XYZ file of C-alpha atoms in Angstrom:
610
model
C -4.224 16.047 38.201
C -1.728 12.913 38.947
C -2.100 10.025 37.278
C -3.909 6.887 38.981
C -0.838 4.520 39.305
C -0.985 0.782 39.694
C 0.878 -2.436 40.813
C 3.429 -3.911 38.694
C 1.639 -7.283 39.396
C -1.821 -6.185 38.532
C -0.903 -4.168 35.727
C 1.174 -7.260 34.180
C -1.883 -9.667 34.930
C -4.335 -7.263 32.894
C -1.914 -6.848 30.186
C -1.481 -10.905 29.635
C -5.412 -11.544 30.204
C -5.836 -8.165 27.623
C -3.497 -9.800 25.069
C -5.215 -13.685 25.607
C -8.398 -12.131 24.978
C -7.549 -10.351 22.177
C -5.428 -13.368 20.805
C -7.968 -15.440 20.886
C -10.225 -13.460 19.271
C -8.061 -12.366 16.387
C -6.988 -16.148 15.854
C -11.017 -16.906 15.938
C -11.750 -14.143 13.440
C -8.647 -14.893 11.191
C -10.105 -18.995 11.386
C -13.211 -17.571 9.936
C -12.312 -15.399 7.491
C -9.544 -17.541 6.455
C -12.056 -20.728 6.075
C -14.144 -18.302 4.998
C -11.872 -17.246 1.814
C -10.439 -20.822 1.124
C -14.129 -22.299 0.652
C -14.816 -19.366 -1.495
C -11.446 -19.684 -2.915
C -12.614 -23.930 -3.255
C -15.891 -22.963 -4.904
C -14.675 -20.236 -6.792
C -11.650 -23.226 -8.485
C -14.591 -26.194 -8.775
C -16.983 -23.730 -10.315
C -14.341 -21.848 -12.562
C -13.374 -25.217 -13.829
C -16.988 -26.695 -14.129
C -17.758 -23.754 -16.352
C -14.854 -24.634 -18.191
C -15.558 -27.853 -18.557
C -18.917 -27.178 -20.017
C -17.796 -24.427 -22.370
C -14.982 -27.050 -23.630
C -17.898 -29.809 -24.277
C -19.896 -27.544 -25.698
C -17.472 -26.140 -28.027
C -16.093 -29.277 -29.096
C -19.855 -30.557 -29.961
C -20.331 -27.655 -32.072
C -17.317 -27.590 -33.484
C -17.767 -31.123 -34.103
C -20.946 -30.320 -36.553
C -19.540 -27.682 -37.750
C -16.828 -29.867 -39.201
C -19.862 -32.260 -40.947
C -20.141 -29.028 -42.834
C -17.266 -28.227 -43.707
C -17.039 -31.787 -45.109
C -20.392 -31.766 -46.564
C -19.772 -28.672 -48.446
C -16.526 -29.766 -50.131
C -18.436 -33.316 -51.429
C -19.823 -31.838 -55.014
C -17.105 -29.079 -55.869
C -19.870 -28.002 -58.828
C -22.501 -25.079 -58.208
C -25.562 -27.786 -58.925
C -25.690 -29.976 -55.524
C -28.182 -32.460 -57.358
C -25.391 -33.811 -59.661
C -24.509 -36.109 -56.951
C -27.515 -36.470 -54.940
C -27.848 -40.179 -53.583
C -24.206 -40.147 -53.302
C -24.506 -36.684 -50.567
C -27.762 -37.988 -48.852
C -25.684 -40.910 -47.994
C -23.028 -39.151 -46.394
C -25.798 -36.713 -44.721
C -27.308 -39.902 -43.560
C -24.256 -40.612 -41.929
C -23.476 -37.836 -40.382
C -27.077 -37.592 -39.002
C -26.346 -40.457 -37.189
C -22.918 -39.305 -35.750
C -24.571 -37.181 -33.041
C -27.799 -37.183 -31.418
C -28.058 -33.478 -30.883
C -27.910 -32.962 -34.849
C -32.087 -33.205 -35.479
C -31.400 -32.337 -39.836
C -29.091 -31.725 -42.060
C -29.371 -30.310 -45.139
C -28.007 -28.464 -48.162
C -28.910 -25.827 -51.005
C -27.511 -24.107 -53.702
C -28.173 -21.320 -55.598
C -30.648 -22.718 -57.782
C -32.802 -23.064 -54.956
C -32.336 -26.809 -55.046
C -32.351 -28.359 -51.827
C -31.717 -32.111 -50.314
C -32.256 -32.802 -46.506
C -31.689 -35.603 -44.126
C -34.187 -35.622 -41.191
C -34.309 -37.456 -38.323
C -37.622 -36.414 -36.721
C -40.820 -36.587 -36.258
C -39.229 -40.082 -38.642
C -36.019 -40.882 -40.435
C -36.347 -38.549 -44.146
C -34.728 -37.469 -46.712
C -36.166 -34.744 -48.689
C -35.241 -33.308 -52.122
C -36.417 -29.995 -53.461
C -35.347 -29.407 -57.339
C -36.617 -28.287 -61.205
C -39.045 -30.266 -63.365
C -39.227 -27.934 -66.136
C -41.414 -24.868 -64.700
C -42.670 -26.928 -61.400
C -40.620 -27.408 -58.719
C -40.978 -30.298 -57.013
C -40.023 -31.686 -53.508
C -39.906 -35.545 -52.997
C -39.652 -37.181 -49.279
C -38.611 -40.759 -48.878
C -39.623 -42.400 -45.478
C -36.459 -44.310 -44.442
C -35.360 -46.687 -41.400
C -31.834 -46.558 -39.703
C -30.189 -48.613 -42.363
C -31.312 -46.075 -45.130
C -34.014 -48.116 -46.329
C -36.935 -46.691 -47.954
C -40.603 -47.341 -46.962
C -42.450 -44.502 -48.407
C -42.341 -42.083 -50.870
C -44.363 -39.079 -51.298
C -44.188 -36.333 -54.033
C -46.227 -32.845 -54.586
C -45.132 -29.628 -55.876
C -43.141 -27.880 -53.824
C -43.646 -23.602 -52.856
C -40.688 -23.624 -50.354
C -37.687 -21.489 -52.108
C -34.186 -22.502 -49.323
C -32.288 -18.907 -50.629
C -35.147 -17.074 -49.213
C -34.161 -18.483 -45.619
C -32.250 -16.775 -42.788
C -29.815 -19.830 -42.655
C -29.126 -19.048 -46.365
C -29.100 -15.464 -46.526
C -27.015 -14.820 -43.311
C -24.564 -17.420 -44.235
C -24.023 -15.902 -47.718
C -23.726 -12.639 -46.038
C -21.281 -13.534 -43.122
C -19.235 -15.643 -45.661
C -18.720 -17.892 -42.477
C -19.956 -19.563 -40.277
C -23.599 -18.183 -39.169
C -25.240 -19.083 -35.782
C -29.030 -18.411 -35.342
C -30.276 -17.535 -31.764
C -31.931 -20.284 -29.666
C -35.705 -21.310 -30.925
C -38.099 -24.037 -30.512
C -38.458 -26.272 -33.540
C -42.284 -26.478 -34.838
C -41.219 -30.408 -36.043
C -39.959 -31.778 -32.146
C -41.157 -28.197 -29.933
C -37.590 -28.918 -28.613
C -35.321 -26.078 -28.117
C -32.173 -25.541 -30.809
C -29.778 -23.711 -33.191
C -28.891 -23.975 -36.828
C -25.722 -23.655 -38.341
C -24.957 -22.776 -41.490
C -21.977 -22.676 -43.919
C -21.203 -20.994 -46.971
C -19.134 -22.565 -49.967
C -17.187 -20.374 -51.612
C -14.893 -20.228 -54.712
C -11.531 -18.659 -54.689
C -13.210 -16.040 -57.090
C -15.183 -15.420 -54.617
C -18.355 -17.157 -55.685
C -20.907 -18.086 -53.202
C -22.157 -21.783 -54.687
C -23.752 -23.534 -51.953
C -24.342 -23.315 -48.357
C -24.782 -26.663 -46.072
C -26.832 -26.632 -42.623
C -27.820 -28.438 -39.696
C -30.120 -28.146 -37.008
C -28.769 -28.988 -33.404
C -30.747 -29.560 -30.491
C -29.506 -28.100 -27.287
C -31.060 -30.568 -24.517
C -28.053 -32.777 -23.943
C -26.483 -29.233 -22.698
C -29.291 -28.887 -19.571
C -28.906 -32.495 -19.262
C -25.149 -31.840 -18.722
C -25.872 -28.367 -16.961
C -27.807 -30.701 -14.480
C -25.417 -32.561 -14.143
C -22.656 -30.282 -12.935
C -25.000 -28.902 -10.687
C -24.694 -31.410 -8.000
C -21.107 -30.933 -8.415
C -21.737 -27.217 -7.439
C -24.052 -27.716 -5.146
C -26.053 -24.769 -7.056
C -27.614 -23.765 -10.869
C -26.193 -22.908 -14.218
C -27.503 -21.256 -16.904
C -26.171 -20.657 -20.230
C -27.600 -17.234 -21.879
C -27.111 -15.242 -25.149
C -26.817 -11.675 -25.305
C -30.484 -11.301 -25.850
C -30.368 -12.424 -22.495
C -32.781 -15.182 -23.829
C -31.920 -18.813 -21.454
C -30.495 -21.430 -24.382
C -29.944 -23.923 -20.973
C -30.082 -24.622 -17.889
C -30.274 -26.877 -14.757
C -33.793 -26.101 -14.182
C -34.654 -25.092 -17.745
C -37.271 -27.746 -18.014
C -39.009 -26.513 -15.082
C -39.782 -23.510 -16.129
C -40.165 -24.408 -20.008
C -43.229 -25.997 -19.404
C -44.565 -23.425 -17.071
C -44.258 -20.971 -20.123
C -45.909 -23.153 -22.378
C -42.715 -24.394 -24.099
C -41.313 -21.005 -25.166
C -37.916 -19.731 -25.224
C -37.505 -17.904 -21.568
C -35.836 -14.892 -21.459
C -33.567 -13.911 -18.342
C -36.066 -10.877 -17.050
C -39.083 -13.682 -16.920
C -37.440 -15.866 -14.988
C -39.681 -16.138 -11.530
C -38.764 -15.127 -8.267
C -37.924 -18.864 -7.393
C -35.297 -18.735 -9.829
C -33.506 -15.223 -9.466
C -35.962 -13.213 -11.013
C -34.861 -9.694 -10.959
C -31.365 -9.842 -10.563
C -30.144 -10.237 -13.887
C -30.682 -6.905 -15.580
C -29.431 -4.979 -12.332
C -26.535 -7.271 -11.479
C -25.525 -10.066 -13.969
C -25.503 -8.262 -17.502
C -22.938 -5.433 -15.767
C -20.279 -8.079 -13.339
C -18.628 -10.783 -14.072
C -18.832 -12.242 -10.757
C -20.315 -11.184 -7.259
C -22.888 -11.439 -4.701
C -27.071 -11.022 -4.472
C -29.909 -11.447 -2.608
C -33.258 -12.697 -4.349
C -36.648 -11.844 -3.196
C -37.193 -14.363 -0.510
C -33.798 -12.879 1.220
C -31.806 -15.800 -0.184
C -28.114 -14.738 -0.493
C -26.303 -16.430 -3.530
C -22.945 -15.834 -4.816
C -22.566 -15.759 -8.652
C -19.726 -16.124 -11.475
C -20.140 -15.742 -15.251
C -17.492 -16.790 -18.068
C -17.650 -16.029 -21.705
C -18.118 -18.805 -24.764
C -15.072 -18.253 -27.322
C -15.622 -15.828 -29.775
C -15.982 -18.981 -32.765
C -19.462 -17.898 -33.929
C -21.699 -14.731 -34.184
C -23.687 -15.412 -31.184
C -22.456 -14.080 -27.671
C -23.237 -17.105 -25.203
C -22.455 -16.461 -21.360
C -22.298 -19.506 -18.811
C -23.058 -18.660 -15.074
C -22.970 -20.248 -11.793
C -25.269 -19.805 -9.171
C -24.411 -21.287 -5.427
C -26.130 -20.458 -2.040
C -23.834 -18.453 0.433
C -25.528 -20.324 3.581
C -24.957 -23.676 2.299
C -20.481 -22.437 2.106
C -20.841 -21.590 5.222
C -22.818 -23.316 7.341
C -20.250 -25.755 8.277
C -17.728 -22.391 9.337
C -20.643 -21.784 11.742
C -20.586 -24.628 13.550
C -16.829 -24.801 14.032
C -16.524 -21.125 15.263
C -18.973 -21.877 17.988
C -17.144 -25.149 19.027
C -13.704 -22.969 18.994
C -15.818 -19.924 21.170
C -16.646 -22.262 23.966
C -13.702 -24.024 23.821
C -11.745 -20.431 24.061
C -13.431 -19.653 27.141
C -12.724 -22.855 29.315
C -9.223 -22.064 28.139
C -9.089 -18.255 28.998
C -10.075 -19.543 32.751
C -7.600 -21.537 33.523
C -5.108 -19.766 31.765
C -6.131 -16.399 34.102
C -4.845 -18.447 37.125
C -1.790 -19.293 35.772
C -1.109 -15.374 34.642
C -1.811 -14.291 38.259
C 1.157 -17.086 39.458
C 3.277 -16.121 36.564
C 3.121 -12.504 37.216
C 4.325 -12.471 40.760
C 7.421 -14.100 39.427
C 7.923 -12.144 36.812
C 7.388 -8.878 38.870
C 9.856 -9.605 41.504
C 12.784 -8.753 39.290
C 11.368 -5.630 37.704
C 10.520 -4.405 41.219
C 14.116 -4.945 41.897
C 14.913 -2.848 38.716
C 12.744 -0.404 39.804
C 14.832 0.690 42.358
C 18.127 0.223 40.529
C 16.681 3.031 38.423
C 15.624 5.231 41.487
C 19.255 4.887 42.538
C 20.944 5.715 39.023
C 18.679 8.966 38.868
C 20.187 10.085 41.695
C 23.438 9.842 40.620
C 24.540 7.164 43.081
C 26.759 5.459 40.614
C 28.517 2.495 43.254
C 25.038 -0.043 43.460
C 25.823 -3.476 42.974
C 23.323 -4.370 39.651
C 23.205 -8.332 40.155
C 22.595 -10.088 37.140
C 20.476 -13.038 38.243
C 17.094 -13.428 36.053
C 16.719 -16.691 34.209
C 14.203 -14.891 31.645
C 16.138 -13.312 29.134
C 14.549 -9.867 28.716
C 15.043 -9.459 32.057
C 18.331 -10.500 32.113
C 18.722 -7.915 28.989
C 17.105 -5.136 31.237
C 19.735 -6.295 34.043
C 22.807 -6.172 31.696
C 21.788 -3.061 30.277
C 21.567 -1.266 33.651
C 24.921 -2.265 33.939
C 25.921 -0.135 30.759
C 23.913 2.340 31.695
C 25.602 3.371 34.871
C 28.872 3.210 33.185
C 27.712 5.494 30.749
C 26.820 7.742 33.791
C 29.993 7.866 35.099
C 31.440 8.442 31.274
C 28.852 11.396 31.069
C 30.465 13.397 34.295
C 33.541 13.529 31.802
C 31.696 14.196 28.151
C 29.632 16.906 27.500
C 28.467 15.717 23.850
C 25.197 13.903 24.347
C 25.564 11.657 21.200
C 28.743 10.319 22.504
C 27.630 9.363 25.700
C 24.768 7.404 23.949
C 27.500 5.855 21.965
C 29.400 4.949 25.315
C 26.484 3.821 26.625
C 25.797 1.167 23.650
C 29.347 -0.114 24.031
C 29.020 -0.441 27.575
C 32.937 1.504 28.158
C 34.258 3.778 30.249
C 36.122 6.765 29.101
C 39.771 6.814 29.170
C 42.941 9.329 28.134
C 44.252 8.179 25.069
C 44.185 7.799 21.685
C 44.816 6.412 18.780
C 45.876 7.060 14.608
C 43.201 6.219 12.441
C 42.072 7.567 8.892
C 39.141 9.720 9.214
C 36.903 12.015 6.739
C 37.197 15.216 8.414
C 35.004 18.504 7.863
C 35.812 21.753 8.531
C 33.223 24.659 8.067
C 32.907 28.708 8.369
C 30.920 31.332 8.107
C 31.905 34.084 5.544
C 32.595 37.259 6.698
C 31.388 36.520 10.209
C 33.563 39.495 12.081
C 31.958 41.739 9.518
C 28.579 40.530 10.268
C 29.124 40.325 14.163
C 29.778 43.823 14.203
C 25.906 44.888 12.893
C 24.388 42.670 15.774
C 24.191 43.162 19.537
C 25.665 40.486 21.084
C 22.617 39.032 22.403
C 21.007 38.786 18.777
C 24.460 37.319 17.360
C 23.799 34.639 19.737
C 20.547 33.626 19.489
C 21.502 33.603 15.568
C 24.368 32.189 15.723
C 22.507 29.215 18.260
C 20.074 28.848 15.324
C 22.503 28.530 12.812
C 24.065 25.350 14.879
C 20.875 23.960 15.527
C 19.967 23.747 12.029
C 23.726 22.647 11.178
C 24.596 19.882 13.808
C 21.328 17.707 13.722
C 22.392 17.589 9.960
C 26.322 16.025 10.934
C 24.646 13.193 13.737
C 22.032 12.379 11.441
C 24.903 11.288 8.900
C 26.649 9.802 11.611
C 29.476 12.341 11.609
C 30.882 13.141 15.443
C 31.002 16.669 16.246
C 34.320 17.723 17.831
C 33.471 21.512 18.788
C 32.453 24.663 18.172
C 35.414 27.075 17.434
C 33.585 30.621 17.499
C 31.468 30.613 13.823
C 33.385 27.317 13.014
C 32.243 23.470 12.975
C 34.893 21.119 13.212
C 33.428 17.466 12.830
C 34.658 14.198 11.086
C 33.357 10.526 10.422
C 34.912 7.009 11.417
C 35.280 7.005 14.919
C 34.353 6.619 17.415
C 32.024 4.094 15.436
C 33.575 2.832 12.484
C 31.233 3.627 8.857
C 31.658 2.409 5.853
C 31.992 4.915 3.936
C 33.097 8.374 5.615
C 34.036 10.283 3.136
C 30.608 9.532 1.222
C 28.668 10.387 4.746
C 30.963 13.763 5.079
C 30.190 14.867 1.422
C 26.555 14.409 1.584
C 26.413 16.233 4.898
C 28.079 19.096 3.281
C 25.316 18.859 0.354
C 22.649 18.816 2.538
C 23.909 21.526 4.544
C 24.296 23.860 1.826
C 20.648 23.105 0.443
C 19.347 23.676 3.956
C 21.276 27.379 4.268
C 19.800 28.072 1.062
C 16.599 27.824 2.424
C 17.182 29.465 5.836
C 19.407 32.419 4.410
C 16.099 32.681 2.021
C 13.849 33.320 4.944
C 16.297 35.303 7.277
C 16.888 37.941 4.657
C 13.110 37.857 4.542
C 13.011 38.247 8.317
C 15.474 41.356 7.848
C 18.507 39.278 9.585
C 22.204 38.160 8.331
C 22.423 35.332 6.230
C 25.697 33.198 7.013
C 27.280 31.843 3.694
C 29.393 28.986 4.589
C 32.277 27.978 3.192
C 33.345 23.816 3.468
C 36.408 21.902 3.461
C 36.735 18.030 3.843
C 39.729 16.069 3.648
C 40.564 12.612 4.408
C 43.880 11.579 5.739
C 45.613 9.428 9.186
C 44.292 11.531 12.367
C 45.140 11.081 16.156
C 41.636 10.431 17.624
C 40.853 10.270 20.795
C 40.523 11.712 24.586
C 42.514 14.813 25.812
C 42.576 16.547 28.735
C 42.569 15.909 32.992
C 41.192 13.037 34.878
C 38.320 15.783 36.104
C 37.491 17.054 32.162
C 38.111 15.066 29.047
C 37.682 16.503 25.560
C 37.265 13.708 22.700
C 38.688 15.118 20.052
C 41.155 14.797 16.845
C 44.056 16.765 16.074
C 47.093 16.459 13.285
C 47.722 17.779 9.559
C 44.722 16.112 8.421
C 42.629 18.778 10.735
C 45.253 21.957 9.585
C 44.578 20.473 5.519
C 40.689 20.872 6.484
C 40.586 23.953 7.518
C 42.681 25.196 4.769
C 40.381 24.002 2.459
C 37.945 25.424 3.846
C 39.322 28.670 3.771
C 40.529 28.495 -0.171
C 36.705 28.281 -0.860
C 37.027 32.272 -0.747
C 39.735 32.231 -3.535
C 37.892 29.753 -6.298
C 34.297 31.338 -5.169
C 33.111 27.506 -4.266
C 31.128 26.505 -1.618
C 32.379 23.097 -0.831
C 36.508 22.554 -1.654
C 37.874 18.703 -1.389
C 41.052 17.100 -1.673
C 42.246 14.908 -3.772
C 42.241 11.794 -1.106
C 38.292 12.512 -0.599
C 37.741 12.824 -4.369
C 39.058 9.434 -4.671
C 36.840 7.974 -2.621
C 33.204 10.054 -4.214
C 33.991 10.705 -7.589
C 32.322 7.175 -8.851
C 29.239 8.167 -6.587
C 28.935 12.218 -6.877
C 29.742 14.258 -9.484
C 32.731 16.484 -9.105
C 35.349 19.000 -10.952
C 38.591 19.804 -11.009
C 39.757 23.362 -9.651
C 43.607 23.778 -9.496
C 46.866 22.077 -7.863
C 47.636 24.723 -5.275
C 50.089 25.207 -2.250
C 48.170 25.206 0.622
C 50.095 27.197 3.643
C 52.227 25.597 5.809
C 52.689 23.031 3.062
C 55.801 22.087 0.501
C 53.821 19.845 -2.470
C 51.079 21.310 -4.511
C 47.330 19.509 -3.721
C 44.696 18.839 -6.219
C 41.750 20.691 -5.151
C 37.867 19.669 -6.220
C 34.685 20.642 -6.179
C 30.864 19.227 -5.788
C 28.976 19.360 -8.862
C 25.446 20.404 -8.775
């Protein structure tokens, strides 16, 4: 069935109003996603660095208290922390006073004494020590300027080295870090901190403390949440909430208990944590009321015992509602534009077609082999111009072809836009010479049809091998290749290209003699010589049939090379002018200095390696 053919002009006009269409589209869809990945690229950098910022705050706060221990710890160097007691609960008093977020600090050693400054439910100290079998513990009412306006004493059951802040500390020898938990004093949700003093004997003497309260961090959480545009919540690995920008919200809905990430309600994410947040780092979900959110979680430095996450929470919508609106403003802007440029295509394309039409029939001319049309060079578009100018070369290379059989070297005339002349000229040229061993011998088992057909194969196999390594080939003589590189194009390296063309050959009769001896026909071995030396180049023959070819020594020095092959038992034989050109590039060995016939001076002779 023939093809349904169609008008240069209307095929030209559908191809330009194809490619607008699909231009503008792809430059719509890129605008999107591109927007698209910068704002999440945007958010991703704000919240990155907001999460950053609040780990660094954080971090520094703590680390700020944990320094008042440190300090506090190093005050009394003896095991017995009453020694010095008004002189510590001033410096406690102090650094009570340093930081909001520290609610008490206080001190104990392994005598079960214990001294405490307090801040709420009122400014305290407390002292916890000995009086001969009682123990007593003394509070002292104070106001801001450490002055006392009450005092209360009673005997005292509470024992400090019985307490998790004590016992963990002493354990850890560290730093120790309880998990998140409302104080019974304030109902306000915090952490204690404890250090351990110990002796370089290893003694465990005393361990200070402090209780923090963590609501300046959902204050700051808050804060950075308008920055976001979304929600943060810090989280331990108990996946219990320490903060968050809507922690107070749902505090008091849960009668001021410590929320953990599974009870959170379905207006604040419920569900997705323990299928999505505990296993990636970052990512997107959808909550129960079809809300889409994307989410990013960072880790707190490993400085304490307690694994605190920080995560961000923004909706997708509100990223991309503006992308939205501008796509639609750029769709119906697209389409008043795709009008009026369809008018202008149909105009354009008439012009443009003229030409080609014109071409059209240059090439209807040329493939009848009438070689004396006048192609006029006239276009002011340059492809077409190119098109013009290339016809040109083309029917010169038409008129060369009536004189060259060789395909590849009427392509090459074709390229250089010459006509083929009789002449030549001296030039130094890698030249390859190769045979078939034993050939007569083999010729005479095979009808001559069969020889043929083999023998066809064999060159089909061989010569695609030589053009594909830009090597010329110069002809067939009987079983023989002759062939050789640097003209008529000069390479740049041609006794390289000839060497590797003899390598590959031999790896690809390897392979073929493998499967025609399976096949039950002759293998060829082939013997190769290559020598590089000053060669006349060029076309010989009559005006009617030329033959581009080479002839001189440096062709006789091939073939003998090729022939010695049979003496050394070597596949591939060089001279020494080709080995001079490889040998930094491909392995090769030494054979002998012999006399080739015909010839007066000894030759180095080598081989390919492997």
């Amino acid at each position: 069935m023939k093809n349904k053919t169609y008008s240069f002009t209307f095929s030209l006009s559908f191809i330009f109003t194809f490619l607008l269409t699909l231009s503008f589209s792809i430059i719509i869809m890129y605008n999107y996603y591109k927007t698209s990945s910068d704002i999440y690229s945007l958010s991703d950098t704000v919240n990155d660095e907001i999460r950053k910022s609040v780990i660094d705050k954080t971090v520094a706060k703590l680390d700020k208290i944990a320094t008042h221990m440190k300090v506090l710890s190093k005050i009394n160097p003896n095991s017995d922390i009453l020694q010095n007691k008004e002189s510590t609960l001033k410096i406690m008093w102090e650094q009570l006073f340093s930081d909001e977020t520290i609610a008490s600090i206080f001190i104990a050693d392994g005598k079960s004494n214990f001294i405490q400054a307090r801040r709420k439910p009122i400014y305290s100290t407390r002292i916890v020590e000995k009086y001969g079998d009682t123990r007593m513990e003394i509070w002292e009412n104070k106001d801001k300027n450490y002055i006392t306006t009450a005092i209360e004493t009673y005997e005292s059951t509470y024992d400090p080295v019985t307490r998790d802040w004590y016992k963990l500390a002493n354990k850890r020898g560290e730093f120790y870090w309880s998990k998140p938990y409302i104080f019974s004093s304030t109902g306000k949700t915090g952490i204690t901190i404890s250090f351990p003093e110990i002796t370089e004997y290893g003694n465990k003497i005393k361990v200070t403390a402090a209780d923090i309260t963590l609501d300046d961090l959902s204050k700051l959480l808050k804060e950075q949440s308008k920055i976001v545009k979304g929600d943060l919540i810090l989280f331990g690995e108990d996946q219990e909430i320490i903060a968050s920008s809507f922690y107070e919200n749902i505090k008091e809905k849960n009668d001021g208990k410590i929320i953990n990430l599974k009870e959170l309600p379905d207006n604040y994410f419920g569900g997705f944590v323990q299928t999505l947040l505990l296993n990636k780092y970052s990512g997107e979900f959808i909550d129960k009321s079809g809300i889409e959110y994307i989410y990013a979680i960072d880790n707190f430095p490993d400085m304490f015992n307690e694994k605190w996450k920080l995560a961000t929470f923004v909706k997708k919508d509100l990223l991309l509602a503006s992308i939205r609106n501008t796509i639609n403003k750029m769709l119906l802007m697209s389409i008043v534009i795709m009008i009026t440029f369809l008018f202008l295509i149909l105009y354009i394309s008439k012009i443009i077609s003229r030409p080609i039409i014109k071409i059209s029939e240059y090439m209807d001319e040329l493939k009848d082999m009438n070689l004396d049309i006048d192609i006029q060079v006239n276009s002011n578009i340059n492809e077409i111009r190119t098109v013009q100018n290339s016809m040109i070369s083309l029917r010169s290379g038409l008129a060369s072809f009536k004189k060259y059989m060789p395909s590849e070297l009427v392509k090459i005339l074709i390229q250089t836009n010459q006509e083929i002349k009789i002449g030549g000229s001296e030039k130094n040229l890698a030249i390859m010479f190769t045979d078939i061993e034993n050939f007569t011998t083999i010729s005479e088992t095979m009808s001559p049809e069969a020889l043929m057909v083999h023998l066809s194969n064999y060159f089909e196999e061989l010569v695609p091998i030589i053009t594909r390594n830009h090597g010329t080939v110069d002809k067939y003589i009987g079983d023989a290749i002759l062939s050789f590189w640097g003209a008529p194009l000069n390479i740049d390296d041609p006794c390289l290209s000839a060497v590797q063309t003899a390598i590959e050959i031999q790896n690809k009769l390897k392979v073929l003699n493998a499967k025609w001896q399976s096949e039950g026909k002759a293998q060829f071995i082939t013997r190769i010589g290559i020598h590089f030396g000053a060669t006349l180049v060029g076309n010989i023959g009559s005006h009617d049939r030329l033959n581009y070819t080479i002839i001189g020594d440096s062709v006789n020095i091939a073939s003998r090379l090729e022939g010695i092959n049979k003496q050394f038992g070597t596949e591939i034989m060089i001279s020494e002018e080709v080995n001079e050109k490889i040998n930094s590039k491909i392995n090769t060995k030494y054979i002998d200095s012999v006399l080739l016939k015909g010839k007066t001076e000894s030759r180095k002779l080598y081989t390919i390696v492997n």
